[in-house]
Amino acid sequence: MAVRVRMEQALTRTVAAAALLAALGPAGAALAEDAATRPAIRTNRWQEDWSALANPALRTAAFDPIKYIPLRPGAPQSYVSFGMTLRERFESLDAASFGIGGTRPDSHLLQRLQIHADAHLDAHWQLFVQLEDDRAFGKAAITAVDQDPLDLRLAFLAYVNATEHGTFKARVGRQDFDFDLQRFVSSRDGPNVRQSFDAIWGDWETGPWRFIGFVSQPVQYNLLHPFDDMSNGRVLFHTFRVERQVLGSNELSSYYSYYQRDNARFLDAGGTEQRHVLDIRFAGKLAGFDWDLEAMGQAGSVGSKQI
């Protein structure tokens, strides 16, 4: 039989040191404050908005002074924020191959450390940089999703402009994104190493409609040396997506994606891999029930063989 024990603890605590500009948000007594007036820690740290701390009455946690550093007097939306995330996960695997192949027990610790700086230049512009160090202590077989020494995970410039006609958003640089339940487009938070993309992203929201498009090169990870991750034109991933709210707040969406990889190798095919993906999804909730109906089709080729 196989037994898998996984103990995971996500730690988000404030740390301040002279050598590291690191901070974390609310802790202790601050947790009791109204979440509607005080920002909350999010999985994607670049989505946090600490401008509420322009109000001195809300600066109650120990390291709030470096969660909100104003850039210009009288401009609460112009500030810099520093943060850190530490995730520790212990795994113990016994008979992972169900007794076949003589697999030995494997107990190990997976550690993810992230440090970021988030600069909001005004109500429209944001510059975000995040470093990440991922380690797999004691793991028998280490892969690219288990370990990645200190490297640049995110570094992008974002622009947002909200008008009476709609909201336009754009991001340029190394970033992450995900769709829906993350079955196809995912930030890959489950494994130790998250997935990043060097990309240009844009979307337009107006009324019940939202239009999203991006062109990207997925980051390829190297687990031996610091700052050796890179993207290149040998792997491409592009998407155009349309969303609409229907029957209240329920969502109907569809997207087309193009994936290309040079020198792909499979057991029965090799060469340039090209995939065309069409996805349709209807999701919502009603009377205590929620649903997610999704259909996807793929076509394309690997070398001379059709997908």
PDB file of C-alpha atoms in Angstrom:
ATOM      1  CA  MET A   1       0.000   0.000   0.000  1.00  0.00           C
ATOM      2  CA  ALA A   2       1.052   3.610  -0.297  1.00  0.00           C
ATOM      3  CA  VAL A   3       0.886   6.127   2.476  1.00  0.00           C
ATOM      4  CA  ARG A   4       1.453   9.804   1.856  1.00  0.00           C
ATOM      5  CA  VAL A   5       1.593  12.253   4.691  1.00  0.00           C
ATOM      6  CA  ARG A   6       1.845  15.921   3.867  1.00  0.00           C
ATOM      7  CA  MET A   7       2.032  18.621   6.434  1.00  0.00           C
ATOM      8  CA  GLU A   8       1.986  22.128   5.023  1.00  0.00           C
ATOM      9  CA  GLN A   9       2.239  25.390   6.810  1.00  0.00           C
ATOM     10  CA  ALA A  10       2.009  28.734   5.033  1.00  0.00           C
ATOM     11  CA  LEU A  11       3.742  31.427   7.032  1.00  0.00           C
ATOM     12  CA  THR A  12       3.328  35.102   6.292  1.00  0.00           C
ATOM     13  CA  ARG A  13       5.026  37.093   9.044  1.00  0.00           C
ATOM     14  CA  THR A  14       6.644  40.438   9.155  1.00  0.00           C
ATOM     15  CA  VAL A  15      10.432  40.435   9.264  1.00  0.00           C
ATOM     16  CA  ALA A  16      12.641  43.489   9.373  1.00  0.00           C
ATOM     17  CA  ALA A  17      16.413  43.404   9.089  1.00  0.00           C
ATOM     18  CA  ALA A  18      19.000  45.874   7.966  1.00  0.00           C
ATOM     19  CA  ALA A  19      20.169  43.610   5.151  1.00  0.00           C
ATOM     20  CA  LEU A  20      16.689  42.775   3.900  1.00  0.00           C
ATOM     21  CA  LEU A  21      13.809  45.098   3.119  1.00  0.00           C
ATOM     22  CA  ALA A  22      11.136  42.660   4.202  1.00  0.00           C
ATOM     23  CA  ALA A  23       7.819  43.092   5.849  1.00  0.00           C
ATOM     24  CA  LEU A  24       4.536  41.400   6.284  1.00  0.00           C
ATOM     25  CA  GLY A  25       1.108  42.666   7.078  1.00  0.00           C
ATOM     26  CA  PRO A  26      -1.376  42.325   9.905  1.00  0.00           C
ATOM     27  CA  ALA A  27      -0.594  40.077  12.848  1.00  0.00           C
ATOM     28  CA  GLY A  28      -1.722  39.662  16.417  1.00  0.00           C
ATOM     29  CA  ALA A  29      -4.130  42.380  17.473  1.00  0.00           C
ATOM     30  CA  ALA A  30      -4.463  43.652  13.918  1.00  0.00           C
ATOM     31  CA  LEU A  31      -6.317  40.502  12.933  1.00  0.00           C
ATOM     32  CA  ALA A  32      -9.249  41.708  14.975  1.00  0.00           C
ATOM     33  CA  GLU A  33      -9.638  44.878  12.935  1.00  0.00           C
ATOM     34  CA  ASP A  34     -12.245  45.370  10.277  1.00  0.00           C
ATOM     35  CA  ALA A  35     -11.078  43.603   7.103  1.00  0.00           C
ATOM     36  CA  ALA A  36     -13.013  46.116   5.021  1.00  0.00           C
ATOM     37  CA  THR A  37     -10.775  48.984   6.149  1.00  0.00           C
ATOM     38  CA  ARG A  38      -7.429  47.225   6.539  1.00  0.00           C
ATOM     39  CA  PRO A  39      -5.734  45.351   3.669  1.00  0.00           C
ATOM     40  CA  ALA A  40      -5.278  41.592   3.803  1.00  0.00           C
ATOM     41  CA  ILE A  41      -2.411  39.322   2.757  1.00  0.00           C
ATOM     42  CA  ARG A  42      -3.088  37.634  -0.612  1.00  0.00           C
ATOM     43  CA  THR A  43      -1.563  34.630  -2.357  1.00  0.00           C
ATOM     44  CA  ASN A  44      -0.493  36.881  -5.227  1.00  0.00           C
ATOM     45  CA  ARG A  45       1.264  39.597  -3.269  1.00  0.00           C
ATOM     46  CA  TRP A  46       1.184  42.080  -6.167  1.00  0.00           C
ATOM     47  CA  GLN A  47      -2.612  42.272  -5.839  1.00  0.00           C
ATOM     48  CA  GLU A  48      -2.437  43.804  -2.350  1.00  0.00           C
ATOM     49  CA  ASP A  49      -3.368  47.468  -1.843  1.00  0.00           C
ATOM     50  CA  TRP A  50      -1.859  49.065   1.274  1.00  0.00           C
ATOM     51  CA  SER A  51      -2.976  52.625   0.513  1.00  0.00           C
ATOM     52  CA  ALA A  52      -5.468  52.349   3.419  1.00  0.00           C
ATOM     53  CA  LEU A  53      -2.486  52.735   5.763  1.00  0.00           C
ATOM     54  CA  ALA A  54      -2.275  56.360   4.678  1.00  0.00           C
ATOM     55  CA  ASN A  55      -4.647  56.718   7.637  1.00  0.00           C
ATOM     56  CA  PRO A  56      -2.330  56.668  10.686  1.00  0.00           C
ATOM     57  CA  ALA A  57      -5.123  55.190  12.828  1.00  0.00           C
ATOM     58  CA  LEU A  58      -4.859  51.924  10.870  1.00  0.00           C
ATOM     59  CA  ARG A  59      -1.097  51.520  11.388  1.00  0.00           C
ATOM     60  CA  THR A  60      -1.391  49.205  14.375  1.00  0.00           C
ATOM     61  CA  ALA A  61       0.815  46.225  13.404  1.00  0.00           C
ATOM     62  CA  ALA A  62       4.491  46.201  14.309  1.00  0.00           C
ATOM     63  CA  PHE A  63       5.902  46.718  10.817  1.00  0.00           C
ATOM     64  CA  ASP A  64       3.223  48.878   9.231  1.00  0.00           C
ATOM     65  CA  PRO A  65       5.780  51.698   8.750  1.00  0.00           C
ATOM     66  CA  ILE A  66       7.481  49.635   6.026  1.00  0.00           C
ATOM     67  CA  LYS A  67       4.248  48.213   4.637  1.00  0.00           C
ATOM     68  CA  TYR A  68       3.344  51.775   3.671  1.00  0.00           C
ATOM     69  CA  ILE A  69       6.079  54.299   2.863  1.00  0.00           C
ATOM     70  CA  PRO A  70       4.583  57.412   1.211  1.00  0.00           C
ATOM     71  CA  LEU A  71       6.356  58.771  -1.860  1.00  0.00           C
ATOM     72  CA  ARG A  72       4.666  62.184  -2.037  1.00  0.00           C
ATOM     73  CA  PRO A  73       2.884  64.196   0.656  1.00  0.00           C
ATOM     74  CA  GLY A  74      -0.849  64.396   0.078  1.00  0.00           C
ATOM     75  CA  ALA A  75      -0.852  61.493  -2.409  1.00  0.00           C
ATOM     76  CA  PRO A  76      -2.039  58.394  -0.478  1.00  0.00           C
ATOM     77  CA  GLN A  77      -1.906  56.174  -3.573  1.00  0.00           C
ATOM     78  CA  SER A  78       1.798  56.888  -4.125  1.00  0.00           C
ATOM     79  CA  TYR A  79       3.769  54.597  -1.821  1.00  0.00           C
ATOM     80  CA  VAL A  80       6.246  51.720  -1.543  1.00  0.00           C
ATOM     81  CA  SER A  81       5.563  48.484   0.330  1.00  0.00           C
ATOM     82  CA  PHE A  82       7.944  45.649   1.217  1.00  0.00           C
ATOM     83  CA  GLY A  83       6.962  42.082   2.053  1.00  0.00           C
ATOM     84  CA  MET A  84       8.065  38.515   2.613  1.00  0.00           C
ATOM     85  CA  THR A  85       6.361  35.118   2.356  1.00  0.00           C
ATOM     86  CA  LEU A  86       7.755  31.887   3.793  1.00  0.00           C
ATOM     87  CA  ARG A  87       6.116  28.521   3.136  1.00  0.00           C
ATOM     88  CA  GLU A  88       7.378  25.298   4.756  1.00  0.00           C
ATOM     89  CA  ARG A  89       5.966  21.928   3.698  1.00  0.00           C
ATOM     90  CA  PHE A  90       7.010  18.549   5.073  1.00  0.00           C
ATOM     91  CA  GLU A  91       6.308  15.436   3.007  1.00  0.00           C
ATOM     92  CA  SER A  92       6.782  11.793   3.900  1.00  0.00           C
ATOM     93  CA  LEU A  93       6.246   9.134   1.227  1.00  0.00           C
ATOM     94  CA  ASP A  94       6.281   5.396   1.897  1.00  0.00           C
ATOM     95  CA  ALA A  95       5.927   2.864  -0.947  1.00  0.00           C
ATOM     96  CA  ALA A  96       5.174   5.624  -3.439  1.00  0.00           C
ATOM     97  CA  SER A  97       5.202   3.049  -6.284  1.00  0.00           C
ATOM     98  CA  PHE A  98       2.804   0.738  -4.391  1.00  0.00           C
ATOM     99  CA  GLY A  99       5.605  -1.748  -3.721  1.00  0.00           C
ATOM    100  CA  ILE A 100       6.745  -1.985  -7.356  1.00  0.00           C
ATOM    101  CA  GLY A 101      10.302  -1.012  -8.244  1.00  0.00           C
ATOM    102  CA  GLY A 102      11.802  -1.099  -4.773  1.00  0.00           C
ATOM    103  CA  THR A 103      11.058   2.543  -3.952  1.00  0.00           C
ATOM    104  CA  ARG A 104      12.517   3.537  -0.608  1.00  0.00           C
ATOM    105  CA  PRO A 105      10.738   5.846   1.866  1.00  0.00           C
ATOM    106  CA  ASP A 106      11.338   9.515   1.166  1.00  0.00           C
ATOM    107  CA  SER A 107      10.865  12.229   3.790  1.00  0.00           C
ATOM    108  CA  HIS A 108      11.818  15.781   2.920  1.00  0.00           C
ATOM    109  CA  LEU A 109      11.160  19.472   3.563  1.00  0.00           C
ATOM    110  CA  LEU A 110      10.092  21.865   0.809  1.00  0.00           C
ATOM    111  CA  GLN A 111      10.759  25.540   1.506  1.00  0.00           C
ATOM    112  CA  ARG A 112       9.610  28.579  -0.495  1.00  0.00           C
ATOM    113  CA  LEU A 113      10.946  32.019   0.419  1.00  0.00           C
ATOM    114  CA  GLN A 114       9.764  35.162  -1.380  1.00  0.00           C
ATOM    115  CA  ILE A 115      10.784  38.791  -0.857  1.00  0.00           C
ATOM    116  CA  HIS A 116       9.144  41.635  -2.762  1.00  0.00           C
ATOM    117  CA  ALA A 117       9.049  45.393  -3.269  1.00  0.00           C
ATOM    118  CA  ASP A 118       5.824  46.992  -4.504  1.00  0.00           C
ATOM    119  CA  ALA A 119       5.889  50.614  -5.708  1.00  0.00           C
ATOM    120  CA  HIS A 120       2.649  52.411  -6.536  1.00  0.00           C
ATOM    121  CA  LEU A 121       3.690  55.562  -8.352  1.00  0.00           C
ATOM    122  CA  ASP A 122       0.152  56.991  -8.444  1.00  0.00           C
ATOM    123  CA  ALA A 123      -3.402  55.750  -9.030  1.00  0.00           C
ATOM    124  CA  HIS A 124      -2.394  54.316 -12.433  1.00  0.00           C
ATOM    125  CA  TRP A 125       1.161  52.917 -12.301  1.00  0.00           C
ATOM    126  CA  GLN A 126       2.635  50.031 -10.309  1.00  0.00           C
ATOM    127  CA  LEU A 127       6.156  48.573 -10.349  1.00  0.00           C
ATOM    128  CA  PHE A 128       6.495  45.166  -8.666  1.00  0.00           C
ATOM    129  CA  VAL A 129       9.646  43.056  -8.130  1.00  0.00           C
ATOM    130  CA  GLN A 130       9.789  39.707  -6.311  1.00  0.00           C
ATOM    131  CA  LEU A 131      12.734  37.378  -5.637  1.00  0.00           C
ATOM    132  CA  GLU A 132      12.141  33.715  -4.814  1.00  0.00           C
ATOM    133  CA  ASP A 133      14.350  30.998  -3.338  1.00  0.00           C
ATOM    134  CA  ASP A 134      12.977  27.429  -3.384  1.00  0.00           C
ATOM    135  CA  ARG A 135      14.708  24.520  -1.666  1.00  0.00           C
ATOM    136  CA  ALA A 136      14.041  20.793  -1.351  1.00  0.00           C
ATOM    137  CA  PHE A 137      15.906  19.553   1.718  1.00  0.00           C
ATOM    138  CA  GLY A 138      16.461  15.781   1.774  1.00  0.00           C
ATOM    139  CA  LYS A 139      14.360  14.960  -1.318  1.00  0.00           C
ATOM    140  CA  ALA A 140      15.557  11.874  -3.160  1.00  0.00           C
ATOM    141  CA  ALA A 141      14.721  13.033  -6.690  1.00  0.00           C
ATOM    142  CA  ILE A 142      14.747  16.815  -7.190  1.00  0.00           C
ATOM    143  CA  THR A 143      13.012  18.240 -10.255  1.00  0.00           C
ATOM    144  CA  ALA A 144      12.459  21.751 -11.669  1.00  0.00           C
ATOM    145  CA  VAL A 145       9.177  22.106  -9.717  1.00  0.00           C
ATOM    146  CA  ASP A 146      10.870  21.254  -6.383  1.00  0.00           C
ATOM    147  CA  GLN A 147      13.915  23.511  -6.223  1.00  0.00           C
ATOM    148  CA  ASP A 148      15.075  26.773  -7.770  1.00  0.00           C
ATOM    149  CA  PRO A 149      17.901  28.726  -6.088  1.00  0.00           C
ATOM    150  CA  LEU A 150      17.507  32.461  -5.646  1.00  0.00           C
ATOM    151  CA  ASP A 151      16.079  33.971  -8.813  1.00  0.00           C
ATOM    152  CA  LEU A 152      13.870  36.716 -10.214  1.00  0.00           C
ATOM    153  CA  ARG A 153      10.295  35.455 -10.099  1.00  0.00           C
ATOM    154  CA  LEU A 154       8.317  38.606 -10.899  1.00  0.00           C
ATOM    155  CA  ALA A 155       9.321  42.003 -12.304  1.00  0.00           C
ATOM    156  CA  PHE A 156       6.660  43.960 -14.165  1.00  0.00           C
ATOM    157  CA  LEU A 157       5.232  47.407 -14.801  1.00  0.00           C
ATOM    158  CA  ALA A 158       1.437  47.656 -14.597  1.00  0.00           C
ATOM    159  CA  TYR A 159      -0.992  50.361 -15.697  1.00  0.00           C
ATOM    160  CA  VAL A 160      -4.669  50.751 -14.718  1.00  0.00           C
ATOM    161  CA  ASN A 161      -7.091  53.404 -15.959  1.00  0.00           C
ATOM    162  CA  ALA A 162     -10.737  53.384 -14.859  1.00  0.00           C
ATOM    163  CA  THR A 163     -13.205  55.639 -16.717  1.00  0.00           C
ATOM    164  CA  GLU A 164     -16.968  55.882 -17.005  1.00  0.00           C
ATOM    165  CA  HIS A 165     -16.760  53.647 -20.077  1.00  0.00           C
ATOM    166  CA  GLY A 166     -14.725  50.845 -18.481  1.00  0.00           C
ATOM    167  CA  THR A 167     -11.389  49.828 -16.993  1.00  0.00           C
ATOM    168  CA  PHE A 168      -8.222  49.179 -18.975  1.00  0.00           C
ATOM    169  CA  LYS A 169      -5.335  47.197 -17.453  1.00  0.00           C
ATOM    170  CA  ALA A 170      -1.928  46.317 -18.856  1.00  0.00           C
ATOM    171  CA  ARG A 171       1.218  44.605 -17.560  1.00  0.00           C
ATOM    172  CA  VAL A 172       4.636  44.214 -19.168  1.00  0.00           C
ATOM    173  CA  GLY A 173       7.425  42.030 -17.801  1.00  0.00           C
ATOM    174  CA  ARG A 174       7.805  38.837 -15.778  1.00  0.00           C
ATOM    175  CA  GLN A 175       4.433  38.021 -14.223  1.00  0.00           C
ATOM    176  CA  ASP A 176       2.029  35.230 -13.346  1.00  0.00           C
ATOM    177  CA  PHE A 177      -1.620  34.632 -14.201  1.00  0.00           C
ATOM    178  CA  ASP A 178      -4.275  31.965 -13.910  1.00  0.00           C
ATOM    179  CA  PHE A 179      -7.798  31.276 -15.160  1.00  0.00           C
ATOM    180  CA  ASP A 180     -10.786  29.783 -13.358  1.00  0.00           C
ATOM    181  CA  LEU A 181      -9.944  26.576 -11.436  1.00  0.00           C
ATOM    182  CA  GLN A 182      -6.415  26.591 -12.913  1.00  0.00           C
ATOM    183  CA  ARG A 183      -6.811  23.318 -14.779  1.00  0.00           C
ATOM    184  CA  PHE A 184      -5.057  24.737 -17.847  1.00  0.00           C
ATOM    185  CA  VAL A 185      -3.652  28.225 -17.184  1.00  0.00           C
ATOM    186  CA  SER A 186      -2.184  28.199 -13.674  1.00  0.00           C
ATOM    187  CA  SER A 187       0.255  30.030 -11.415  1.00  0.00           C
ATOM    188  CA  ARG A 188       1.172  26.517 -10.166  1.00  0.00           C
ATOM    189  CA  ASP A 189       0.958  27.213  -6.450  1.00  0.00           C
ATOM    190  CA  GLY A 190       0.754  23.520  -5.488  1.00  0.00           C
ATOM    191  CA  PRO A 191       4.352  22.541  -6.330  1.00  0.00           C
ATOM    192  CA  ASN A 192       7.203  24.322  -4.590  1.00  0.00           C
ATOM    193  CA  VAL A 193       8.233  26.396  -7.645  1.00  0.00           C
ATOM    194  CA  ARG A 194       5.502  28.637  -9.082  1.00  0.00           C
ATOM    195  CA  GLN A 195       5.196  29.301 -12.828  1.00  0.00           C
ATOM    196  CA  SER A 196       6.099  32.721 -14.253  1.00  0.00           C
ATOM    197  CA  PHE A 197       5.726  34.164 -17.749  1.00  0.00           C
ATOM    198  CA  ASP A 198       7.635  36.899 -19.564  1.00  0.00           C
ATOM    199  CA  ALA A 199       4.593  38.512 -21.102  1.00  0.00           C
ATOM    200  CA  ILE A 200       2.580  41.474 -22.320  1.00  0.00           C
ATOM    201  CA  TRP A 201      -0.929  41.374 -20.822  1.00  0.00           C
ATOM    202  CA  GLY A 202      -3.934  43.619 -21.460  1.00  0.00           C
ATOM    203  CA  ASP A 203      -7.614  43.554 -20.581  1.00  0.00           C
ATOM    204  CA  TRP A 204     -10.685  45.766 -20.934  1.00  0.00           C
ATOM    205  CA  GLU A 205     -13.690  45.555 -18.602  1.00  0.00           C
ATOM    206  CA  THR A 206     -16.958  47.302 -19.397  1.00  0.00           C
ATOM    207  CA  GLY A 207     -20.332  46.451 -17.870  1.00  0.00           C
ATOM    208  CA  PRO A 208     -20.819  42.661 -17.912  1.00  0.00           C
ATOM    209  CA  TRP A 209     -18.008  42.146 -20.455  1.00  0.00           C
ATOM    210  CA  ARG A 210     -14.282  41.516 -20.043  1.00  0.00           C
ATOM    211  CA  PHE A 211     -11.744  41.004 -22.846  1.00  0.00           C
ATOM    212  CA  ILE A 212      -8.280  39.611 -22.047  1.00  0.00           C
ATOM    213  CA  GLY A 213      -5.270  39.014 -24.253  1.00  0.00           C
ATOM    214  CA  PHE A 214      -1.604  38.196 -23.683  1.00  0.00           C
ATOM    215  CA  VAL A 215       1.476  37.032 -25.542  1.00  0.00           C
ATOM    216  CA  SER A 216       4.090  35.225 -23.468  1.00  0.00           C
ATOM    217  CA  GLN A 217       7.173  33.093 -23.205  1.00  0.00           C
ATOM    218  CA  PRO A 218       6.869  30.751 -20.177  1.00  0.00           C
ATOM    219  CA  VAL A 219       9.917  30.947 -17.914  1.00  0.00           C
ATOM    220  CA  GLN A 220      12.128  27.846 -18.063  1.00  0.00           C
ATOM    221  CA  TYR A 221      13.614  26.967 -14.671  1.00  0.00           C
ATOM    222  CA  ASN A 222      17.165  25.798 -13.948  1.00  0.00           C
ATOM    223  CA  LEU A 223      17.672  24.315 -10.492  1.00  0.00           C
ATOM    224  CA  LEU A 224      21.464  24.514 -10.168  1.00  0.00           C
ATOM    225  CA  HIS A 225      22.525  28.164  -9.878  1.00  0.00           C
ATOM    226  CA  PRO A 226      21.009  31.490  -8.762  1.00  0.00           C
ATOM    227  CA  PHE A 227      19.636  33.851 -11.407  1.00  0.00           C
ATOM    228  CA  ASP A 228      19.779  31.344 -14.267  1.00  0.00           C
ATOM    229  CA  ASP A 229      16.049  31.148 -15.118  1.00  0.00           C
ATOM    230  CA  MET A 230      15.142  32.443 -18.554  1.00  0.00           C
ATOM    231  CA  SER A 231      12.573  32.475 -21.314  1.00  0.00           C
ATOM    232  CA  ASN A 232      13.171  32.259 -25.046  1.00  0.00           C
ATOM    233  CA  GLY A 233      11.380  32.034 -28.359  1.00  0.00           C
ATOM    234  CA  ARG A 234      11.537  28.241 -28.356  1.00  0.00           C
ATOM    235  CA  VAL A 235       8.470  28.106 -26.059  1.00  0.00           C
ATOM    236  CA  LEU A 236       5.474  30.381 -26.762  1.00  0.00           C
ATOM    237  CA  PHE A 237       2.052  30.656 -25.175  1.00  0.00           C
ATOM    238  CA  HIS A 238      -0.571  33.210 -26.297  1.00  0.00           C
ATOM    239  CA  THR A 239      -4.241  33.614 -25.354  1.00  0.00           C
ATOM    240  CA  PHE A 240      -7.331  35.676 -26.140  1.00  0.00           C
ATOM    241  CA  ARG A 241     -10.301  35.370 -23.774  1.00  0.00           C
ATOM    242  CA  VAL A 242     -13.831  36.802 -23.537  1.00  0.00           C
ATOM    243  CA  GLU A 243     -15.947  36.770 -20.354  1.00  0.00           C
ATOM    244  CA  ARG A 244     -19.532  37.863 -19.740  1.00  0.00           C
ATOM    245  CA  GLN A 245     -21.748  37.855 -16.681  1.00  0.00           C
ATOM    246  CA  VAL A 246     -25.069  36.157 -17.421  1.00  0.00           C
ATOM    247  CA  LEU A 247     -28.166  35.413 -15.349  1.00  0.00           C
ATOM    248  CA  GLY A 248     -26.948  37.635 -12.537  1.00  0.00           C
ATOM    249  CA  SER A 249     -23.344  37.096 -11.409  1.00  0.00           C
ATOM    250  CA  ASN A 250     -22.826  33.777 -13.251  1.00  0.00           C
ATOM    251  CA  GLU A 251     -20.004  33.740 -15.782  1.00  0.00           C
ATOM    252  CA  LEU A 252     -19.885  32.526 -19.351  1.00  0.00           C
ATOM    253  CA  SER A 253     -16.407  32.588 -20.885  1.00  0.00           C
ATOM    254  CA  SER A 254     -14.420  31.296 -23.827  1.00  0.00           C
ATOM    255  CA  TYR A 255     -10.792  31.532 -24.876  1.00  0.00           C
ATOM    256  CA  TYR A 256      -8.409  30.528 -27.624  1.00  0.00           C
ATOM    257  CA  SER A 257      -4.784  29.653 -26.807  1.00  0.00           C
ATOM    258  CA  TYR A 258      -1.771  28.924 -28.978  1.00  0.00           C
ATOM    259  CA  TYR A 259       1.175  26.890 -27.641  1.00  0.00           C
ATOM    260  CA  GLN A 260       4.437  26.228 -29.458  1.00  0.00           C
ATOM    261  CA  ARG A 261       7.575  24.352 -28.383  1.00  0.00           C
ATOM    262  CA  ASP A 262      10.623  23.643 -30.517  1.00  0.00           C
ATOM    263  CA  ASN A 263      12.367  20.258 -30.491  1.00  0.00           C
ATOM    264  CA  ALA A 264       9.588  18.489 -28.577  1.00  0.00           C
ATOM    265  CA  ARG A 265      10.137  14.781 -27.958  1.00  0.00           C
ATOM    266  CA  PHE A 266       7.449  12.167 -27.303  1.00  0.00           C
ATOM    267  CA  LEU A 267       7.571   8.361 -27.517  1.00  0.00           C
ATOM    268  CA  ASP A 268       6.009   8.325 -30.988  1.00  0.00           C
ATOM    269  CA  ALA A 269       6.665  11.838 -32.319  1.00  0.00           C
ATOM    270  CA  GLY A 270       9.242  14.609 -32.347  1.00  0.00           C
ATOM    271  CA  GLY A 271       9.817  18.067 -33.784  1.00  0.00           C
ATOM    272  CA  THR A 272       8.046  21.405 -33.446  1.00  0.00           C
ATOM    273  CA  GLU A 273       4.953  21.089 -31.240  1.00  0.00           C
ATOM    274  CA  GLN A 274       2.030  23.391 -32.069  1.00  0.00           C
ATOM    275  CA  ARG A 275      -1.284  23.278 -30.220  1.00  0.00           C
ATOM    276  CA  HIS A 276      -4.487  25.235 -30.793  1.00  0.00           C
ATOM    277  CA  VAL A 277      -6.816  25.202 -27.799  1.00  0.00           C
ATOM    278  CA  LEU A 278     -10.472  26.298 -27.627  1.00  0.00           C
ATOM    279  CA  ASP A 279     -12.187  26.403 -24.223  1.00  0.00           C
ATOM    280  CA  ILE A 280     -15.796  27.203 -23.221  1.00  0.00           C
ATOM    281  CA  ARG A 281     -16.900  27.517 -19.588  1.00  0.00           C
ATOM    282  CA  PHE A 282     -20.081  28.281 -17.644  1.00  0.00           C
ATOM    283  CA  ALA A 283     -19.766  28.757 -13.881  1.00  0.00           C
ATOM    284  CA  GLY A 284     -21.941  30.179 -11.129  1.00  0.00           C
ATOM    285  CA  LYS A 285     -23.848  29.603  -7.928  1.00  0.00           C
ATOM    286  CA  LEU A 286     -27.473  29.513  -6.805  1.00  0.00           C
ATOM    287  CA  ALA A 287     -29.287  28.596  -3.579  1.00  0.00           C
ATOM    288  CA  GLY A 288     -26.211  27.174  -1.858  1.00  0.00           C
ATOM    289  CA  PHE A 289     -24.973  25.241  -4.912  1.00  0.00           C
ATOM    290  CA  ASP A 290     -22.149  26.119  -7.263  1.00  0.00           C
ATOM    291  CA  TRP A 291     -21.151  24.618 -10.589  1.00  0.00           C
ATOM    292  CA  ASP A 292     -18.312  24.727 -13.103  1.00  0.00           C
ATOM    293  CA  LEU A 293     -19.024  23.296 -16.550  1.00  0.00           C
ATOM    294  CA  GLU A 294     -16.073  23.373 -18.942  1.00  0.00           C
ATOM    295  CA  ALA A 295     -15.232  21.860 -22.317  1.00  0.00           C
ATOM    296  CA  MET A 296     -11.892  22.059 -24.117  1.00  0.00           C
ATOM    297  CA  GLY A 297     -10.684  20.906 -27.496  1.00  0.00           C
ATOM    298  CA  GLN A 298      -7.105  20.713 -28.801  1.00  0.00           C
ATOM    299  CA  ALA A 299      -5.710  20.316 -32.306  1.00  0.00           C
ATOM    300  CA  GLY A 300      -2.298  20.771 -33.841  1.00  0.00           C
ATOM    301  CA  SER A 301       0.821  18.809 -34.692  1.00  0.00           C
ATOM    302  CA  VAL A 302       4.119  17.468 -33.397  1.00  0.00           C
ATOM    303  CA  GLY A 303       6.527  17.313 -36.323  1.00  0.00           C
ATOM    304  CA  SER A 304       4.698  15.498 -39.118  1.00  0.00           C
ATOM    305  CA  LYS A 305       2.084  13.901 -36.817  1.00  0.00           C
ATOM    306  CA  GLN A 306      -1.301  15.404 -36.050  1.00  0.00           C
ATOM    307  CA  ILE A 307      -2.667  15.965 -32.556  1.00  0.00           C
TER     308      ILE A 307
END
